Amino acid sequence: MRRKFVAGNWKMNKAADAAVALIEAIKPLVAGLTADRDVVVCPPFTSLSAARTALAGSGIGLGAQNLHWEPAGAYTGEISADMLLTSGCTHVILGHSERRQYFGETDETVNRKLNAALKAGLAPIVCVGETRQEREAGRIEAVVLGQISGSLQGLSPAQAALVTVAYEPVWAIGTGLTATAAQAEEVHALIRGRLAALFGAEVASAMRIQYGGSVKADNAAELFGQANIDGGLIGGAALDAASFAAIVKAAG
Ligand code: 13P
């Protein structure tokens, strides 16, 4: 039985004071729910330390939104996996479509980052998903499974078991256009099939696959009720305590 996993990707929102205020508002609303599901918030880098203090003892994990694959060195503007660990992170989002689209992230760089995260002991959330044009051209399977194979290339089954995949169709992100539960489940099942081919059926059946893209309080329960949907990666609705808590509740 896979434990449900809901993570909030705050993107470039919530400087330290606002991050703490949001966490303080979320905590009482999800208290008690973290016993049987995983809940993580992913604020921007500069809010991580303050967020760590605010989250202490809450049962809510802390994640970052990116890292650099090198452990240290002359990489102006970058942040290493160890820096995230010492800032209190347990998780890191890798290969989000916004990073692929705007910042040149590729399966190869995601793969390097994934190895760095695993080496440091961070739990990675690896994002994949097709654009609207790719969907309309009938290329969902080729694109998404290609991203899975490329991003997770070379991992051992034991390493893969530590990875969460987030299926986020690009056309559903921030648009209010959620994939229907059936559309999402179809792709999640394909992803699990590819994970089984790469890492074996046992590992694949234990790996969690989140859905992301306009998840809201009113569509979360149906999405999370699908056989291969193990929770969500939440953008806009994670910036509102009541909405985020309602989505966490829906993962029961
Ligand atoms: P929205 O929930 O705002 O569509 O964003 C989804 C997302 O990109 C999470 O990583």
mmCIF file of C-alpha atoms and ligand atoms in Angstrom:
data_model
loop_
_atom_site.group_PDB
_atom_site.id
_atom_site.type_symbol
_atom_site.label_atom_id
_atom_site.label_comp_id
_atom_site.label_asym_id
_atom_site.label_seq_id
_atom_site.Cartn_x
_atom_site.Cartn_y
_atom_site.Cartn_z
ATOM 1 C CA MET A 1 0.000 0.000 0.000
ATOM 2 C CA ARG A 2 1.523 3.298 -1.079
ATOM 3 C CA ARG A 3 1.266 6.171 1.376
ATOM 4 C CA LYS A 4 -0.311 9.254 -0.171
ATOM 5 C CA PHE A 5 1.998 12.238 -0.676
ATOM 6 C CA VAL A 6 0.927 15.857 -1.138
ATOM 7 C CA ALA A 7 3.567 18.535 -1.766
ATOM 8 C CA GLY A 8 3.117 22.268 -2.224
ATOM 9 C CA ASN A 9 5.334 23.881 -4.846
ATOM 10 C CA TRP A 10 5.312 27.542 -3.894
ATOM 11 C CA LYS A 11 7.376 28.514 -6.976
ATOM 12 C CA MET A 12 8.695 32.120 -6.734
ATOM 13 C CA ASN A 13 6.248 33.160 -4.020
ATOM 14 C CA LYS A 14 6.409 33.826 -0.273
ATOM 15 C CA ALA A 15 9.490 35.590 1.058
ATOM 16 C CA ALA A 16 10.492 34.525 4.563
ATOM 17 C CA ASP A 17 7.893 36.411 6.624
ATOM 18 C CA ALA A 18 5.039 35.429 4.311
ATOM 19 C CA ALA A 19 6.304 31.837 4.224
ATOM 20 C CA VAL A 20 6.219 31.617 8.012
ATOM 21 C CA ALA A 21 2.715 33.109 8.091
ATOM 22 C CA LEU A 22 1.473 30.560 5.561
ATOM 23 C CA ILE A 23 3.074 27.674 7.471
ATOM 24 C CA GLU A 24 1.552 28.868 10.743
ATOM 25 C CA ALA A 25 -1.849 28.922 9.048
ATOM 26 C CA ILE A 26 -1.399 25.446 7.513
ATOM 27 C CA LYS A 27 -0.123 23.686 10.657
ATOM 28 C CA PRO A 28 -3.340 23.559 12.714
ATOM 29 C CA LEU A 29 -5.356 22.592 9.634
ATOM 30 C CA VAL A 30 -3.269 19.510 8.837
ATOM 31 C CA ALA A 31 -2.400 18.516 12.415
ATOM 32 C CA GLY A 32 -3.138 14.828 12.810
ATOM 33 C CA LEU A 33 -3.245 14.191 9.053
ATOM 34 C CA THR A 34 0.499 13.644 8.713
ATOM 35 C CA ALA A 35 0.269 10.381 10.649
ATOM 36 C CA ASP A 36 -0.977 8.478 7.608
ATOM 37 C CA ARG A 37 0.144 10.629 4.650
ATOM 38 C CA ASP A 38 3.211 12.646 3.700
ATOM 39 C CA VAL A 39 2.929 16.420 3.482
ATOM 40 C CA VAL A 40 5.757 18.658 2.261
ATOM 41 C CA VAL A 41 6.007 22.370 1.462
ATOM 42 C CA CYS A 42 8.593 23.723 -0.992
ATOM 43 C CA PRO A 43 9.230 27.453 -0.493
ATOM 44 C CA PRO A 44 11.872 29.450 -2.404
ATOM 45 C CA PHE A 45 15.510 29.074 -1.274
ATOM 46 C CA THR A 46 15.616 32.284 0.777
ATOM 47 C CA SER A 47 12.640 31.186 2.871
ATOM 48 C CA LEU A 48 13.954 27.706 3.717
ATOM 49 C CA SER A 49 15.642 28.516 7.019
ATOM 50 C CA ALA A 50 12.662 30.430 8.394
ATOM 51 C CA ALA A 51 10.345 27.704 7.116
ATOM 52 C CA ARG A 52 12.397 25.024 8.852
ATOM 53 C CA THR A 53 11.984 26.772 12.211
ATOM 54 C CA ALA A 54 8.259 27.274 11.667
ATOM 55 C CA LEU A 55 7.772 23.620 10.649
ATOM 56 C CA ALA A 56 9.631 22.103 13.618
ATOM 57 C CA GLY A 57 7.572 19.354 15.243
ATOM 58 C CA SER A 58 4.676 19.741 12.770
ATOM 59 C CA GLY A 59 5.177 16.507 10.842
ATOM 60 C CA ILE A 60 5.315 18.548 7.613
ATOM 61 C CA GLY A 61 8.472 18.095 5.529
ATOM 62 C CA LEU A 62 10.509 20.792 3.812
ATOM 63 C CA GLY A 63 11.537 20.718 0.175
ATOM 64 C CA ALA A 64 13.446 22.919 -2.254
ATOM 65 C CA GLN A 65 12.579 23.523 -5.903
ATOM 66 C CA ASN A 66 15.957 22.900 -7.548
ATOM 67 C CA LEU A 67 19.627 22.215 -6.843
ATOM 68 C CA HIS A 68 22.965 22.084 -8.657
ATOM 69 C CA TRP A 69 24.627 18.719 -9.216
ATOM 70 C CA GLU A 70 28.104 19.734 -8.061
ATOM 71 C CA PRO A 71 28.801 19.615 -4.318
ATOM 72 C CA ALA A 72 30.596 23.007 -4.229
ATOM 73 C CA GLY A 73 32.640 25.326 -6.405
ATOM 74 C CA ALA A 74 32.587 28.226 -8.826
ATOM 75 C CA TYR A 75 28.918 28.049 -9.886
ATOM 76 C CA THR A 76 27.638 31.555 -9.274
ATOM 77 C CA GLY A 77 24.033 31.638 -8.191
ATOM 78 C CA GLU A 78 23.687 27.905 -7.648
ATOM 79 C CA ILE A 79 22.799 25.867 -4.532
ATOM 80 C CA SER A 80 24.125 22.378 -3.743
ATOM 81 C CA ALA A 81 22.339 19.369 -2.291
ATOM 82 C CA ASP A 82 24.336 19.633 0.941
ATOM 83 C CA MET A 83 23.320 23.279 1.305
ATOM 84 C CA LEU A 84 19.690 22.200 1.088
ATOM 85 C CA LEU A 85 20.252 19.480 3.668
ATOM 86 C CA THR A 86 21.844 21.905 6.100
ATOM 87 C CA SER A 87 18.918 24.290 5.530
ATOM 88 C CA GLY A 88 16.623 21.537 6.805
ATOM 89 C CA CYS A 89 15.330 20.144 3.521
ATOM 90 C CA THR A 90 14.166 16.565 3.295
ATOM 91 C CA HIS A 91 12.933 16.801 -0.316
ATOM 92 C CA VAL A 92 13.748 18.507 -3.601
ATOM 93 C CA ILE A 93 11.697 19.048 -6.768
ATOM 94 C CA LEU A 94 13.684 18.359 -9.947
ATOM 95 C CA GLY A 95 12.915 18.944 -13.618
ATOM 96 C CA HIS A 96 9.767 20.998 -13.156
ATOM 97 C CA SER A 97 8.367 21.984 -16.563
ATOM 98 C CA GLU A 98 8.971 25.653 -15.783
ATOM 99 C CA ARG A 99 12.655 24.854 -15.354
ATOM 100 C CA ARG A 100 12.669 22.757 -18.524
ATOM 101 C CA GLN A 101 10.843 25.517 -20.436
ATOM 102 C CA TYR A 102 12.521 28.700 -19.136
ATOM 103 C CA PHE A 103 15.884 27.570 -17.769
ATOM 104 C CA GLY A 104 17.117 24.962 -20.205
ATOM 105 C CA GLU A 105 16.635 21.948 -17.932
ATOM 106 C CA THR A 106 16.988 18.675 -19.850
ATOM 107 C CA ASP A 107 16.658 15.016 -18.948
ATOM 108 C CA GLU A 108 20.449 14.941 -18.735
ATOM 109 C CA THR A 109 20.677 17.780 -16.201
ATOM 110 C CA VAL A 110 17.733 16.355 -14.261
ATOM 111 C CA ASN A 111 19.589 13.039 -14.130
ATOM 112 C CA ARG A 112 22.738 14.683 -12.772
ATOM 113 C CA LYS A 113 20.713 16.559 -10.176
ATOM 114 C CA LEU A 114 18.864 13.393 -9.244
ATOM 115 C CA ASN A 115 22.131 11.605 -8.552
ATOM 116 C CA ALA A 116 23.336 14.514 -6.414
ATOM 117 C CA ALA A 117 20.085 14.548 -4.447
ATOM 118 C CA LEU A 118 20.183 10.806 -3.810
ATOM 119 C CA LYS A 119 23.845 10.924 -2.798
ATOM 120 C CA ALA A 120 23.033 13.636 -0.248
ATOM 121 C CA GLY A 121 20.036 11.761 1.120
ATOM 122 C CA LEU A 122 17.373 14.143 -0.199
ATOM 123 C CA ALA A 123 14.109 12.606 -1.433
ATOM 124 C CA PRO A 124 13.636 13.764 -5.034
ATOM 125 C CA ILE A 125 10.368 14.567 -6.803
ATOM 126 C CA VAL A 126 11.063 14.270 -10.539
ATOM 127 C CA CYS A 127 8.589 16.085 -12.802
ATOM 128 C CA VAL A 128 7.530 14.962 -16.270
ATOM 129 C CA GLY A 129 4.706 15.996 -18.578
ATOM 130 C CA GLU A 130 3.714 16.810 -22.139
ATOM 131 C CA THR A 131 2.750 20.163 -23.665
ATOM 132 C CA ARG A 132 -0.621 20.768 -25.294
ATOM 133 C CA GLN A 133 0.952 20.520 -28.750
ATOM 134 C CA GLU A 134 2.586 17.210 -27.875
ATOM 135 C CA ARG A 135 -0.729 15.856 -26.567
ATOM 136 C CA GLU A 136 -2.581 16.976 -29.669
ATOM 137 C CA ALA A 137 0.094 15.384 -31.863
ATOM 138 C CA GLY A 138 -0.483 12.052 -30.107
ATOM 139 C CA ARG A 139 2.966 12.096 -28.531
ATOM 140 C CA ILE A 140 2.049 11.838 -24.824
ATOM 141 C CA GLU A 141 3.543 8.398 -24.374
ATOM 142 C CA ALA A 142 6.733 9.141 -26.319
ATOM 143 C CA VAL A 143 7.361 12.412 -24.481
ATOM 144 C CA VAL A 144 6.474 11.382 -20.934
ATOM 145 C CA LEU A 145 8.073 7.943 -21.031
ATOM 146 C CA GLY A 146 11.111 9.435 -22.746
ATOM 147 C CA GLN A 147 11.452 11.884 -19.856
ATOM 148 C CA ILE A 148 11.111 9.020 -17.364
ATOM 149 C CA SER A 149 13.792 6.926 -19.037
ATOM 150 C CA GLY A 150 16.108 9.892 -19.570
ATOM 151 C CA SER A 151 15.736 11.491 -16.143
ATOM 152 C CA LEU A 152 16.046 8.209 -14.219
ATOM 153 C CA GLN A 153 18.739 6.692 -16.434
ATOM 154 C CA GLY A 154 21.365 4.595 -14.654
ATOM 155 C CA LEU A 155 19.603 4.450 -11.304
ATOM 156 C CA SER A 156 19.672 1.155 -9.450
ATOM 157 C CA PRO A 157 16.307 -0.259 -8.362
ATOM 158 C CA ALA A 158 17.218 0.648 -4.766
ATOM 159 C CA GLN A 159 17.816 4.273 -5.802
ATOM 160 C CA ALA A 160 14.661 4.414 -7.903
ATOM 161 C CA ALA A 161 12.648 3.273 -4.912
ATOM 162 C CA LEU A 162 13.537 6.586 -3.227
ATOM 163 C CA VAL A 163 12.176 8.698 -6.102
ATOM 164 C CA THR A 164 8.712 10.218 -6.399
ATOM 165 C CA VAL A 165 7.540 10.994 -9.929
ATOM 166 C CA ALA A 166 5.206 13.936 -10.541
ATOM 167 C CA TYR A 167 3.167 13.781 -13.738
ATOM 168 C CA GLU A 168 2.348 17.371 -14.587
ATOM 169 C CA PRO A 169 0.838 17.916 -18.023
ATOM 170 C CA VAL A 170 2.177 21.343 -19.006
ATOM 171 C CA TRP A 171 -1.190 22.427 -20.410
ATOM 172 C CA ALA A 172 -2.805 21.891 -16.997
ATOM 173 C CA ILE A 173 -0.320 23.949 -14.960
ATOM 174 C CA GLY A 174 -1.718 27.239 -13.710
ATOM 175 C CA THR A 175 -4.435 27.171 -16.376
ATOM 176 C CA GLY A 176 -7.399 25.814 -14.432
ATOM 177 C CA LEU A 177 -7.517 23.031 -17.042
ATOM 178 C CA THR A 178 -7.077 19.913 -14.935
ATOM 179 C CA ALA A 179 -6.590 16.594 -16.642
ATOM 180 C CA THR A 180 -9.666 14.508 -15.948
ATOM 181 C CA ALA A 181 -9.117 11.737 -13.453
ATOM 182 C CA ALA A 182 -9.317 9.238 -16.338
ATOM 183 C CA GLN A 183 -6.802 11.170 -18.481
ATOM 184 C CA ALA A 184 -4.378 11.414 -15.568
ATOM 185 C CA GLU A 185 -4.800 7.774 -14.543
ATOM 186 C CA GLU A 186 -4.081 6.609 -18.089
ATOM 187 C CA VAL A 187 -0.700 8.357 -18.102
ATOM 188 C CA HIS A 188 0.117 7.338 -14.523
ATOM 189 C CA ALA A 189 -0.447 3.705 -15.487
ATOM 190 C CA LEU A 190 1.875 4.122 -18.491
ATOM 191 C CA ILE A 191 4.515 5.670 -16.230
ATOM 192 C CA ARG A 192 4.250 2.811 -13.738
ATOM 193 C CA GLY A 193 4.629 0.364 -16.600
ATOM 194 C CA ARG A 194 7.840 2.060 -17.716
ATOM 195 C CA LEU A 195 9.130 2.116 -14.118
ATOM 196 C CA ALA A 196 8.448 -1.631 -13.929
ATOM 197 C CA ALA A 197 10.366 -2.212 -17.153
ATOM 198 C CA LEU A 198 13.307 -0.187 -15.824
ATOM 199 C CA PHE A 199 13.420 -1.204 -12.175
ATOM 200 C CA GLY A 200 11.227 -4.273 -11.763
ATOM 201 C CA ALA A 201 7.574 -4.714 -10.869
ATOM 202 C CA GLU A 202 8.109 -4.732 -7.128
ATOM 203 C CA VAL A 203 9.985 -1.422 -7.032
ATOM 204 C CA ALA A 204 7.558 0.164 -9.510
ATOM 205 C CA SER A 205 4.545 -0.832 -7.471
ATOM 206 C CA ALA A 206 6.037 0.860 -4.388
ATOM 207 C CA MET A 207 7.044 4.115 -6.147
ATOM 208 C CA ARG A 208 4.739 7.078 -5.748
ATOM 209 C CA ILE A 209 3.449 9.033 -8.732
ATOM 210 C CA GLN A 210 1.908 12.412 -7.944
ATOM 211 C CA TYR A 211 -0.383 14.317 -10.264
ATOM 212 C CA GLY A 212 0.110 18.074 -10.706
ATOM 213 C CA GLY A 213 -1.712 20.699 -12.737
ATOM 214 C CA SER A 214 -4.598 22.787 -11.374
ATOM 215 C CA VAL A 215 -5.309 20.439 -8.467
ATOM 216 C CA LYS A 216 -7.906 22.154 -6.258
ATOM 217 C CA ALA A 217 -9.918 21.235 -3.175
ATOM 218 C CA ASP A 218 -12.867 20.227 -5.359
ATOM 219 C CA ASN A 219 -11.073 17.896 -7.797
ATOM 220 C CA ALA A 220 -8.401 16.392 -5.515
ATOM 221 C CA ALA A 221 -10.418 13.506 -4.082
ATOM 222 C CA GLU A 222 -11.380 12.147 -7.501
ATOM 223 C CA LEU A 223 -7.813 12.390 -8.800
ATOM 224 C CA PHE A 224 -6.315 10.829 -5.667
ATOM 225 C CA GLY A 225 -8.885 8.038 -5.810
ATOM 226 C CA GLN A 226 -7.365 6.625 -9.016
ATOM 227 C CA ALA A 227 -5.394 3.395 -8.743
ATOM 228 C CA ASN A 228 -2.059 4.872 -9.850
ATOM 229 C CA ILE A 229 -2.356 8.421 -8.453
ATOM 230 C CA ASP A 230 -0.579 8.646 -5.124
ATOM 231 C CA GLY A 231 -1.125 12.298 -4.252
ATOM 232 C CA GLY A 232 -0.380 15.647 -5.805
ATOM 233 C CA LEU A 233 2.156 18.367 -6.494
ATOM 234 C CA ILE A 234 0.193 21.530 -5.892
ATOM 235 C CA GLY A 235 0.985 24.994 -7.240
ATOM 236 C CA GLY A 236 -1.499 27.859 -6.865
ATOM 237 C CA ALA A 237 -3.765 26.111 -4.357
ATOM 238 C CA ALA A 238 -0.765 25.472 -2.071
ATOM 239 C CA LEU A 239 -0.455 29.230 -1.462
ATOM 240 C CA ASP A 240 -3.736 29.283 0.445
ATOM 241 C CA ALA A 241 -3.789 27.443 3.780
ATOM 242 C CA ALA A 242 -7.430 26.354 3.621
ATOM 243 C CA SER A 243 -7.153 25.105 0.019
ATOM 244 C CA PHE A 244 -3.922 23.244 0.689
ATOM 245 C CA ALA A 245 -5.319 21.647 3.846
ATOM 246 C CA ALA A 246 -8.474 20.584 1.997
ATOM 247 C CA ILE A 247 -6.302 18.912 -0.652
ATOM 248 C CA VAL A 248 -4.257 17.170 2.058
ATOM 249 C CA LYS A 249 -7.519 15.944 3.618
ATOM 250 C CA ALA A 250 -8.642 14.623 0.226
ATOM 251 C CA ALA A 251 -5.572 12.378 0.201
ATOM 252 C CA GLY A 252 -7.023 10.327 3.071
HETATM 253 P P1 13P B 1 -0.865 24.651 -10.426
HETATM 254 O O1 13P B 1 -1.406 23.804 -9.305
HETATM 255 O O2 13P B 1 -0.845 26.122 -10.097
HETATM 256 O O3 13P B 1 -1.503 24.346 -11.742
HETATM 257 O O4 13P B 1 0.696 24.252 -10.577
HETATM 258 C C1 13P B 1 1.044 22.925 -10.637
HETATM 259 C C2 13P B 1 2.517 22.841 -10.542
HETATM 260 O O5 13P B 1 3.237 23.280 -11.412
HETATM 261 C C3 13P B 1 3.086 22.222 -9.335
HETATM 262 O O6 13P B 1 4.445 21.966 -9.498
#
